[in-house]
Amino acid sequence: KKGVELAIATICVDGFGDHRHEPTFRFVPELGFKNVEFNLLYRGTLTPRCIDGIKERCDRAGLTPISVQGTGFGGEGRNGVIKDLSHKMVLLDHCERLNCRIVKCTGSRRGTQGGLKSVIEVLKELAFVAEAKGRVVVLENHANNVMEGIADYEEIFAAIDSPNVGMCLDTGHFEGVNVDLIEVVDRFHERILHVDLKDCKERGKGHDTVPFGEGVTDFEGFLSHLMAKG
């Protein structure tokens, strides 16, 4: 398909809370969205029963799951890496079960959970699983995180040369730490597979999201440049 597929994330209506996506199924159809990213951030949302329930409710509501987001990468030591890999493989299974294509996760706070090294260790194995399933794993940038700036992604992509592992570009978090969106697109456009659109209150002053149009993010310039890069 040409152009951009627009979706809404369940966190936009559920907020941070384990509501089993009840607000999502109540409000998203009224908002006119069809594509939905499901945030699977709590233990109860990771069970096969919950995933089957999401699928059934989507069918009834006329919604299409396009991605799932899990908790961030991070596992200290051998056992931690194994557990983290297992969790991400479960997310890929759920992605397949919902017939969507994208698994999205961010990292952990800098200096914790094995750092960027453990993320790369997991991705070296996870890339093969994603390729076999025909799914993609996207890595979301986040302020004060091991995936925060351009150098972090250069290190990851130098180690993981898979078309099934890419970036989820979060506009709000990059601008919050004063990373230029155009520079990110120029450097990584071949690896940008997913985008989170958030308006940032003020560049370089931390992640502070505001309603669209009230912040400083130049969506027209950024999206036009991204589209021009294919």
PDB file of C-alpha atoms in Angstrom:
ATOM      1  CA  LYS A   1       0.000   0.000   0.000  1.00  0.00           C
ATOM      2  CA  LYS A   2       1.162   3.526  -0.691  1.00  0.00           C
ATOM      3  CA  GLY A   3       1.160   6.105   2.033  1.00  0.00           C
ATOM      4  CA  VAL A   4       0.838   5.734   5.776  1.00  0.00           C
ATOM      5  CA  GLU A   5      -1.456   3.492   7.811  1.00  0.00           C
ATOM      6  CA  LEU A   6      -2.655   5.398  10.881  1.00  0.00           C
ATOM      7  CA  ALA A   7      -3.456   3.595  14.132  1.00  0.00           C
ATOM      8  CA  ILE A   8      -4.224   4.425  17.742  1.00  0.00           C
ATOM      9  CA  ALA A   9      -2.498   2.759  20.690  1.00  0.00           C
ATOM     10  CA  THR A  10      -4.659   1.349  23.465  1.00  0.00           C
ATOM     11  CA  ILE A  11      -2.619   3.336  25.997  1.00  0.00           C
ATOM     12  CA  CYS A  12      -4.192   6.511  24.539  1.00  0.00           C
ATOM     13  CA  VAL A  13      -7.559   5.538  26.022  1.00  0.00           C
ATOM     14  CA  ASP A  14      -6.662   2.911  28.632  1.00  0.00           C
ATOM     15  CA  GLY A  15      -3.928   4.980  30.237  1.00  0.00           C
ATOM     16  CA  PHE A  16      -1.430   3.258  32.509  1.00  0.00           C
ATOM     17  CA  GLY A  17      -3.595   0.666  34.161  1.00  0.00           C
ATOM     18  CA  ASP A  18      -4.657  -2.933  33.688  1.00  0.00           C
ATOM     19  CA  HIS A  19      -8.176  -2.370  32.374  1.00  0.00           C
ATOM     20  CA  ARG A  20      -8.039  -5.366  29.988  1.00  0.00           C
ATOM     21  CA  HIS A  21      -8.641  -2.849  27.175  1.00  0.00           C
ATOM     22  CA  GLU A  22     -12.248  -2.179  28.145  1.00  0.00           C
ATOM     23  CA  PRO A  23     -11.918   1.598  27.475  1.00  0.00           C
ATOM     24  CA  THR A  24     -10.368   0.792  24.108  1.00  0.00           C
ATOM     25  CA  PHE A  25     -13.327  -1.248  22.903  1.00  0.00           C
ATOM     26  CA  ARG A  26     -15.747   1.318  24.314  1.00  0.00           C
ATOM     27  CA  PHE A  27     -14.228   4.467  22.806  1.00  0.00           C
ATOM     28  CA  VAL A  28     -11.982   3.638  19.820  1.00  0.00           C
ATOM     29  CA  PRO A  29     -14.834   2.667  17.448  1.00  0.00           C
ATOM     30  CA  GLU A  30     -16.535   5.983  18.306  1.00  0.00           C
ATOM     31  CA  LEU A  31     -13.330   7.858  17.450  1.00  0.00           C
ATOM     32  CA  GLY A  32     -13.329   6.382  13.966  1.00  0.00           C
ATOM     33  CA  PHE A  33     -10.075   4.445  14.157  1.00  0.00           C
ATOM     34  CA  LYS A  34      -9.842   0.957  12.655  1.00  0.00           C
ATOM     35  CA  ASN A  35      -6.179   0.061  13.302  1.00  0.00           C
ATOM     36  CA  VAL A  36      -5.112  -0.520  16.912  1.00  0.00           C
ATOM     37  CA  GLU A  37      -1.812  -1.129  18.686  1.00  0.00           C
ATOM     38  CA  PHE A  38      -2.429  -3.282  21.759  1.00  0.00           C
ATOM     39  CA  ASN A  39      -0.276  -2.563  24.793  1.00  0.00           C
ATOM     40  CA  LEU A  40       0.365  -5.860  26.600  1.00  0.00           C
ATOM     41  CA  LEU A  41       2.022  -4.395  29.671  1.00  0.00           C
ATOM     42  CA  TYR A  42       0.528  -6.512  32.483  1.00  0.00           C
ATOM     43  CA  ARG A  43       0.748 -10.195  33.317  1.00  0.00           C
ATOM     44  CA  GLY A  44      -2.954 -10.763  32.701  1.00  0.00           C
ATOM     45  CA  THR A  45      -2.713  -9.362  29.178  1.00  0.00           C
ATOM     46  CA  LEU A  46      -0.042 -11.910  28.237  1.00  0.00           C
ATOM     47  CA  THR A  47      -2.198 -15.023  28.575  1.00  0.00           C
ATOM     48  CA  PRO A  48      -3.560 -16.882  25.534  1.00  0.00           C
ATOM     49  CA  ARG A  49      -7.051 -16.415  26.971  1.00  0.00           C
ATOM     50  CA  CYS A  50      -6.643 -12.633  26.924  1.00  0.00           C
ATOM     51  CA  ILE A  51      -5.260 -12.657  23.377  1.00  0.00           C
ATOM     52  CA  ASP A  52      -8.181 -14.780  22.166  1.00  0.00           C
ATOM     53  CA  GLY A  53     -10.510 -12.302  23.868  1.00  0.00           C
ATOM     54  CA  ILE A  54      -8.845  -9.378  22.082  1.00  0.00           C
ATOM     55  CA  LYS A  55      -9.250 -11.157  18.757  1.00  0.00           C
ATOM     56  CA  GLU A  56     -12.944 -11.883  19.367  1.00  0.00           C
ATOM     57  CA  ARG A  57     -13.674  -8.317  20.509  1.00  0.00           C
ATOM     58  CA  CYS A  58     -11.833  -6.861  17.516  1.00  0.00           C
ATOM     59  CA  ASP A  59     -13.919  -8.991  15.174  1.00  0.00           C
ATOM     60  CA  ARG A  60     -17.125  -7.742  16.823  1.00  0.00           C
ATOM     61  CA  ALA A  61     -16.021  -4.094  16.857  1.00  0.00           C
ATOM     62  CA  GLY A  62     -14.558  -4.037  13.358  1.00  0.00           C
ATOM     63  CA  LEU A  63     -11.045  -3.236  14.622  1.00  0.00           C
ATOM     64  CA  THR A  64      -7.753  -4.497  13.196  1.00  0.00           C
ATOM     65  CA  PRO A  65      -4.774  -5.253  15.483  1.00  0.00           C
ATOM     66  CA  ILE A  66      -1.646  -3.949  13.753  1.00  0.00           C
ATOM     67  CA  SER A  67       0.940  -4.263  16.527  1.00  0.00           C
ATOM     68  CA  VAL A  68       1.544  -5.300  20.121  1.00  0.00           C
ATOM     69  CA  GLN A  69       3.746  -3.529  22.639  1.00  0.00           C
ATOM     70  CA  GLY A  70       5.345  -5.300  25.570  1.00  0.00           C
ATOM     71  CA  THR A  71       7.493  -4.183  28.465  1.00  0.00           C
ATOM     72  CA  GLY A  72      11.042  -3.134  27.613  1.00  0.00           C
ATOM     73  CA  PHE A  73      14.110  -5.182  26.841  1.00  0.00           C
ATOM     74  CA  GLY A  74      16.448  -5.843  29.734  1.00  0.00           C
ATOM     75  CA  GLY A  75      17.802  -8.902  31.448  1.00  0.00           C
ATOM     76  CA  GLU A  76      20.802  -9.033  33.789  1.00  0.00           C
ATOM     77  CA  GLY A  77      23.111 -12.022  33.364  1.00  0.00           C
ATOM     78  CA  ARG A  78      22.528 -15.362  31.668  1.00  0.00           C
ATOM     79  CA  ASN A  79      19.168 -16.135  33.283  1.00  0.00           C
ATOM     80  CA  GLY A  80      17.917 -12.608  32.758  1.00  0.00           C
ATOM     81  CA  VAL A  81      18.713 -12.727  29.045  1.00  0.00           C
ATOM     82  CA  ILE A  82      16.979 -16.100  28.703  1.00  0.00           C
ATOM     83  CA  LYS A  83      13.837 -14.805  30.440  1.00  0.00           C
ATOM     84  CA  ASP A  84      13.845 -11.655  28.301  1.00  0.00           C
ATOM     85  CA  LEU A  85      14.199 -13.661  25.099  1.00  0.00           C
ATOM     86  CA  SER A  86      11.343 -15.927  26.197  1.00  0.00           C
ATOM     87  CA  HIS A  87       9.090 -12.930  26.889  1.00  0.00           C
ATOM     88  CA  LYS A  88       9.781 -11.413  23.465  1.00  0.00           C
ATOM     89  CA  MET A  89       9.117 -14.779  21.783  1.00  0.00           C
ATOM     90  CA  VAL A  90       5.739 -14.905  23.569  1.00  0.00           C
ATOM     91  CA  LEU A  91       4.972 -11.444  22.149  1.00  0.00           C
ATOM     92  CA  LEU A  92       5.822 -12.698  18.657  1.00  0.00           C
ATOM     93  CA  ASP A  93       3.474 -15.664  19.199  1.00  0.00           C
ATOM     94  CA  HIS A  94       0.694 -13.276  20.261  1.00  0.00           C
ATOM     95  CA  CYS A  95       1.404 -11.065  17.267  1.00  0.00           C
ATOM     96  CA  GLU A  96       0.966 -14.103  15.020  1.00  0.00           C
ATOM     97  CA  ARG A  97      -2.205 -15.133  16.872  1.00  0.00           C
ATOM     98  CA  LEU A  98      -3.719 -11.668  16.316  1.00  0.00           C
ATOM     99  CA  ASN A  99      -2.598 -11.701  12.672  1.00  0.00           C
ATOM    100  CA  CYS A 100      -0.648  -8.469  13.081  1.00  0.00           C
ATOM    101  CA  ARG A 101       2.924  -7.788  12.020  1.00  0.00           C
ATOM    102  CA  ILE A 102       4.749  -5.692  14.612  1.00  0.00           C
ATOM    103  CA  VAL A 103       6.127  -6.293  18.113  1.00  0.00           C
ATOM    104  CA  LYS A 104       7.271  -3.078  19.783  1.00  0.00           C
ATOM    105  CA  CYS A 105       9.411  -2.678  22.900  1.00  0.00           C
ATOM    106  CA  THR A 106      11.693  -0.037  24.325  1.00  0.00           C
ATOM    107  CA  GLY A 107      14.758  -0.680  26.474  1.00  0.00           C
ATOM    108  CA  SER A 108      15.549  -0.235  30.148  1.00  0.00           C
ATOM    109  CA  ARG A 109      16.903   2.713  32.094  1.00  0.00           C
ATOM    110  CA  ARG A 110      20.569   3.382  31.342  1.00  0.00           C
ATOM    111  CA  GLY A 111      22.919   1.555  33.679  1.00  0.00           C
ATOM    112  CA  THR A 112      20.397  -1.163  34.591  1.00  0.00           C
ATOM    113  CA  GLN A 113      19.272  -4.581  33.360  1.00  0.00           C
ATOM    114  CA  GLY A 114      22.469  -5.412  31.489  1.00  0.00           C
ATOM    115  CA  GLY A 115      22.449  -2.245  29.407  1.00  0.00           C
ATOM    116  CA  LEU A 116      22.545  -2.171  25.625  1.00  0.00           C
ATOM    117  CA  LYS A 117      24.700  -5.315  25.603  1.00  0.00           C
ATOM    118  CA  SER A 118      21.848  -7.496  26.888  1.00  0.00           C
ATOM    119  CA  VAL A 119      19.410  -5.970  24.359  1.00  0.00           C
ATOM    120  CA  ILE A 120      21.771  -6.954  21.541  1.00  0.00           C
ATOM    121  CA  GLU A 121      22.257 -10.453  22.987  1.00  0.00           C
ATOM    122  CA  VAL A 122      18.501 -11.035  22.934  1.00  0.00           C
ATOM    123  CA  LEU A 123      18.063  -9.533  19.473  1.00  0.00           C
ATOM    124  CA  LYS A 124      20.732 -11.800  17.984  1.00  0.00           C
ATOM    125  CA  GLU A 125      18.451 -14.770  18.706  1.00  0.00           C
ATOM    126  CA  LEU A 126      15.114 -12.985  18.379  1.00  0.00           C
ATOM    127  CA  ALA A 127      15.851 -11.809  14.830  1.00  0.00           C
ATOM    128  CA  PHE A 128      15.797 -15.405  13.565  1.00  0.00           C
ATOM    129  CA  VAL A 129      12.440 -16.053  15.232  1.00  0.00           C
ATOM    130  CA  ALA A 130      10.952 -12.879  13.742  1.00  0.00           C
ATOM    131  CA  GLU A 131      12.238 -13.791  10.294  1.00  0.00           C
ATOM    132  CA  ALA A 132      10.795 -17.308  10.537  1.00  0.00           C
ATOM    133  CA  LYS A 133       7.401 -15.946  11.577  1.00  0.00           C
ATOM    134  CA  GLY A 134       7.383 -13.132   9.021  1.00  0.00           C
ATOM    135  CA  ARG A 135       7.043 -10.529  11.791  1.00  0.00           C
ATOM    136  CA  VAL A 136       9.114  -7.477  12.716  1.00  0.00           C
ATOM    137  CA  VAL A 137      10.507  -6.316  16.057  1.00  0.00           C
ATOM    138  CA  VAL A 138      10.745  -2.541  16.437  1.00  0.00           C
ATOM    139  CA  LEU A 139      12.807  -0.773  19.087  1.00  0.00           C
ATOM    140  CA  GLU A 140      11.236   2.374  20.522  1.00  0.00           C
ATOM    141  CA  ASN A 141      13.475   5.224  21.637  1.00  0.00           C
ATOM    142  CA  HIS A 142      12.838   6.576  25.103  1.00  0.00           C
ATOM    143  CA  ALA A 143      14.351   9.343  27.239  1.00  0.00           C
ATOM    144  CA  ASN A 144      16.899   8.219  29.880  1.00  0.00           C
ATOM    145  CA  ASN A 145      17.012   4.804  28.242  1.00  0.00           C
ATOM    146  CA  VAL A 146      19.593   2.558  26.589  1.00  0.00           C
ATOM    147  CA  MET A 147      17.733   3.343  23.347  1.00  0.00           C
ATOM    148  CA  GLU A 148      17.757   7.110  23.623  1.00  0.00           C
ATOM    149  CA  GLY A 149      19.948   8.597  20.909  1.00  0.00           C
ATOM    150  CA  ILE A 150      21.516   8.097  17.511  1.00  0.00           C
ATOM    151  CA  ALA A 151      24.670   6.378  18.831  1.00  0.00           C
ATOM    152  CA  ASP A 152      22.567   3.718  20.594  1.00  0.00           C
ATOM    153  CA  TYR A 153      20.821   2.735  17.362  1.00  0.00           C
ATOM    154  CA  GLU A 154      24.078   2.771  15.412  1.00  0.00           C
ATOM    155  CA  GLU A 155      25.459   0.219  17.867  1.00  0.00           C
ATOM    156  CA  ILE A 156      22.357  -1.969  17.675  1.00  0.00           C
ATOM    157  CA  PHE A 157      22.067  -1.962  13.888  1.00  0.00           C
ATOM    158  CA  ALA A 158      25.808  -2.576  13.464  1.00  0.00           C
ATOM    159  CA  ALA A 159      25.322  -5.805  15.450  1.00  0.00           C
ATOM    160  CA  ILE A 160      21.854  -6.805  14.124  1.00  0.00           C
ATOM    161  CA  ASP A 161      21.692  -6.817  10.339  1.00  0.00           C
ATOM    162  CA  SER A 162      18.160  -8.162   9.923  1.00  0.00           C
ATOM    163  CA  PRO A 163      15.332  -6.630   7.887  1.00  0.00           C
ATOM    164  CA  ASN A 164      12.998  -7.882  10.640  1.00  0.00           C
ATOM    165  CA  VAL A 165      14.544  -5.718  13.358  1.00  0.00           C
ATOM    166  CA  GLY A 166      14.091  -1.972  13.058  1.00  0.00           C
ATOM    167  CA  MET A 167      13.276   1.270  14.810  1.00  0.00           C
ATOM    168  CA  CYS A 168      10.051   2.627  16.228  1.00  0.00           C
ATOM    169  CA  LEU A 169      10.685   6.357  16.000  1.00  0.00           C
ATOM    170  CA  ASP A 170       8.991   8.162  18.886  1.00  0.00           C
ATOM    171  CA  THR A 171       8.885  11.866  18.001  1.00  0.00           C
ATOM    172  CA  GLY A 172       8.213  13.050  21.545  1.00  0.00           C
ATOM    173  CA  HIS A 173      11.054  11.181  23.186  1.00  0.00           C
ATOM    174  CA  PHE A 174      13.639  12.175  20.545  1.00  0.00           C
ATOM    175  CA  GLU A 175      12.695  15.833  20.729  1.00  0.00           C
ATOM    176  CA  GLY A 176      12.558  15.656  24.529  1.00  0.00           C
ATOM    177  CA  VAL A 177      16.272  14.776  24.598  1.00  0.00           C
ATOM    178  CA  ASN A 178      17.051  17.241  21.770  1.00  0.00           C
ATOM    179  CA  VAL A 179      17.650  14.705  18.984  1.00  0.00           C
ATOM    180  CA  ASP A 180      16.777  16.116  15.567  1.00  0.00           C
ATOM    181  CA  LEU A 181      14.039  14.118  13.823  1.00  0.00           C
ATOM    182  CA  ILE A 182      15.320  14.916  10.326  1.00  0.00           C
ATOM    183  CA  GLU A 183      18.790  13.622  11.231  1.00  0.00           C
ATOM    184  CA  VAL A 184      17.251  10.398  12.555  1.00  0.00           C
ATOM    185  CA  VAL A 185      15.346   9.914   9.298  1.00  0.00           C
ATOM    186  CA  ASP A 186      18.437  10.644   7.192  1.00  0.00           C
ATOM    187  CA  ARG A 187      20.539   8.111   9.102  1.00  0.00           C
ATOM    188  CA  PHE A 188      18.041   5.319   9.696  1.00  0.00           C
ATOM    189  CA  HIS A 189      15.237   5.606   7.122  1.00  0.00           C
ATOM    190  CA  GLU A 190      15.912   2.073   5.888  1.00  0.00           C
ATOM    191  CA  ARG A 191      15.404   0.721   9.418  1.00  0.00           C
ATOM    192  CA  ILE A 192      12.428   2.873  10.511  1.00  0.00           C
ATOM    193  CA  LEU A 193       9.453   0.491  10.439  1.00  0.00           C
ATOM    194  CA  HIS A 194       7.021   2.140  12.855  1.00  0.00           C
ATOM    195  CA  VAL A 195       6.443   5.678  14.173  1.00  0.00           C
ATOM    196  CA  ASP A 196       4.858   6.994  17.370  1.00  0.00           C
ATOM    197  CA  LEU A 197       3.445  10.476  16.810  1.00  0.00           C
ATOM    198  CA  LYS A 198       3.556  12.687  19.911  1.00  0.00           C
ATOM    199  CA  ASP A 199       3.746  16.467  20.169  1.00  0.00           C
ATOM    200  CA  CYS A 200       6.571  17.627  22.435  1.00  0.00           C
ATOM    201  CA  LYS A 201       6.091  20.625  24.729  1.00  0.00           C
ATOM    202  CA  GLU A 202       9.694  21.855  24.524  1.00  0.00           C
ATOM    203  CA  ARG A 203      12.817  20.397  22.918  1.00  0.00           C
ATOM    204  CA  GLY A 204      15.570  19.197  25.197  1.00  0.00           C
ATOM    205  CA  LYS A 205      13.543  19.590  28.382  1.00  0.00           C
ATOM    206  CA  GLY A 206      12.562  15.958  28.882  1.00  0.00           C
ATOM    207  CA  HIS A 207       9.634  13.934  27.672  1.00  0.00           C
ATOM    208  CA  ASP A 208       6.593  16.134  28.151  1.00  0.00           C
ATOM    209  CA  THR A 209       3.808  15.297  25.708  1.00  0.00           C
ATOM    210  CA  VAL A 210       1.053  17.795  24.966  1.00  0.00           C
ATOM    211  CA  PRO A 211      -2.063  17.652  22.747  1.00  0.00           C
ATOM    212  CA  PHE A 212      -1.335  17.889  19.022  1.00  0.00           C
ATOM    213  CA  GLY A 213      -0.775  21.464  17.904  1.00  0.00           C
ATOM    214  CA  GLU A 214       0.189  22.750  21.350  1.00  0.00           C
ATOM    215  CA  GLY A 215       3.841  21.709  21.152  1.00  0.00           C
ATOM    216  CA  VAL A 216       6.873  22.285  18.959  1.00  0.00           C
ATOM    217  CA  THR A 217       6.881  19.164  16.752  1.00  0.00           C
ATOM    218  CA  ASP A 218       6.835  19.933  13.017  1.00  0.00           C
ATOM    219  CA  PHE A 219       4.744  16.974  11.869  1.00  0.00           C
ATOM    220  CA  GLU A 220       4.336  18.272   8.325  1.00  0.00           C
ATOM    221  CA  GLY A 221       8.088  18.650   7.805  1.00  0.00           C
ATOM    222  CA  PHE A 222       8.992  15.412   9.582  1.00  0.00           C
ATOM    223  CA  LEU A 223       6.393  13.204   7.887  1.00  0.00           C
ATOM    224  CA  SER A 224       7.030  14.718   4.456  1.00  0.00           C
ATOM    225  CA  HIS A 225      10.746  13.988   4.835  1.00  0.00           C
ATOM    226  CA  LEU A 226      10.076  10.460   6.054  1.00  0.00           C
ATOM    227  CA  MET A 227       7.760   9.773   3.105  1.00  0.00           C
ATOM    228  CA  ALA A 228      10.291  11.243   0.664  1.00  0.00           C
ATOM    229  CA  LYS A 229      12.841   8.713   1.960  1.00  0.00           C
ATOM    230  CA  GLY A 230      10.447   5.890   1.145  1.00  0.00           C
TER     231      GLY A 230
END
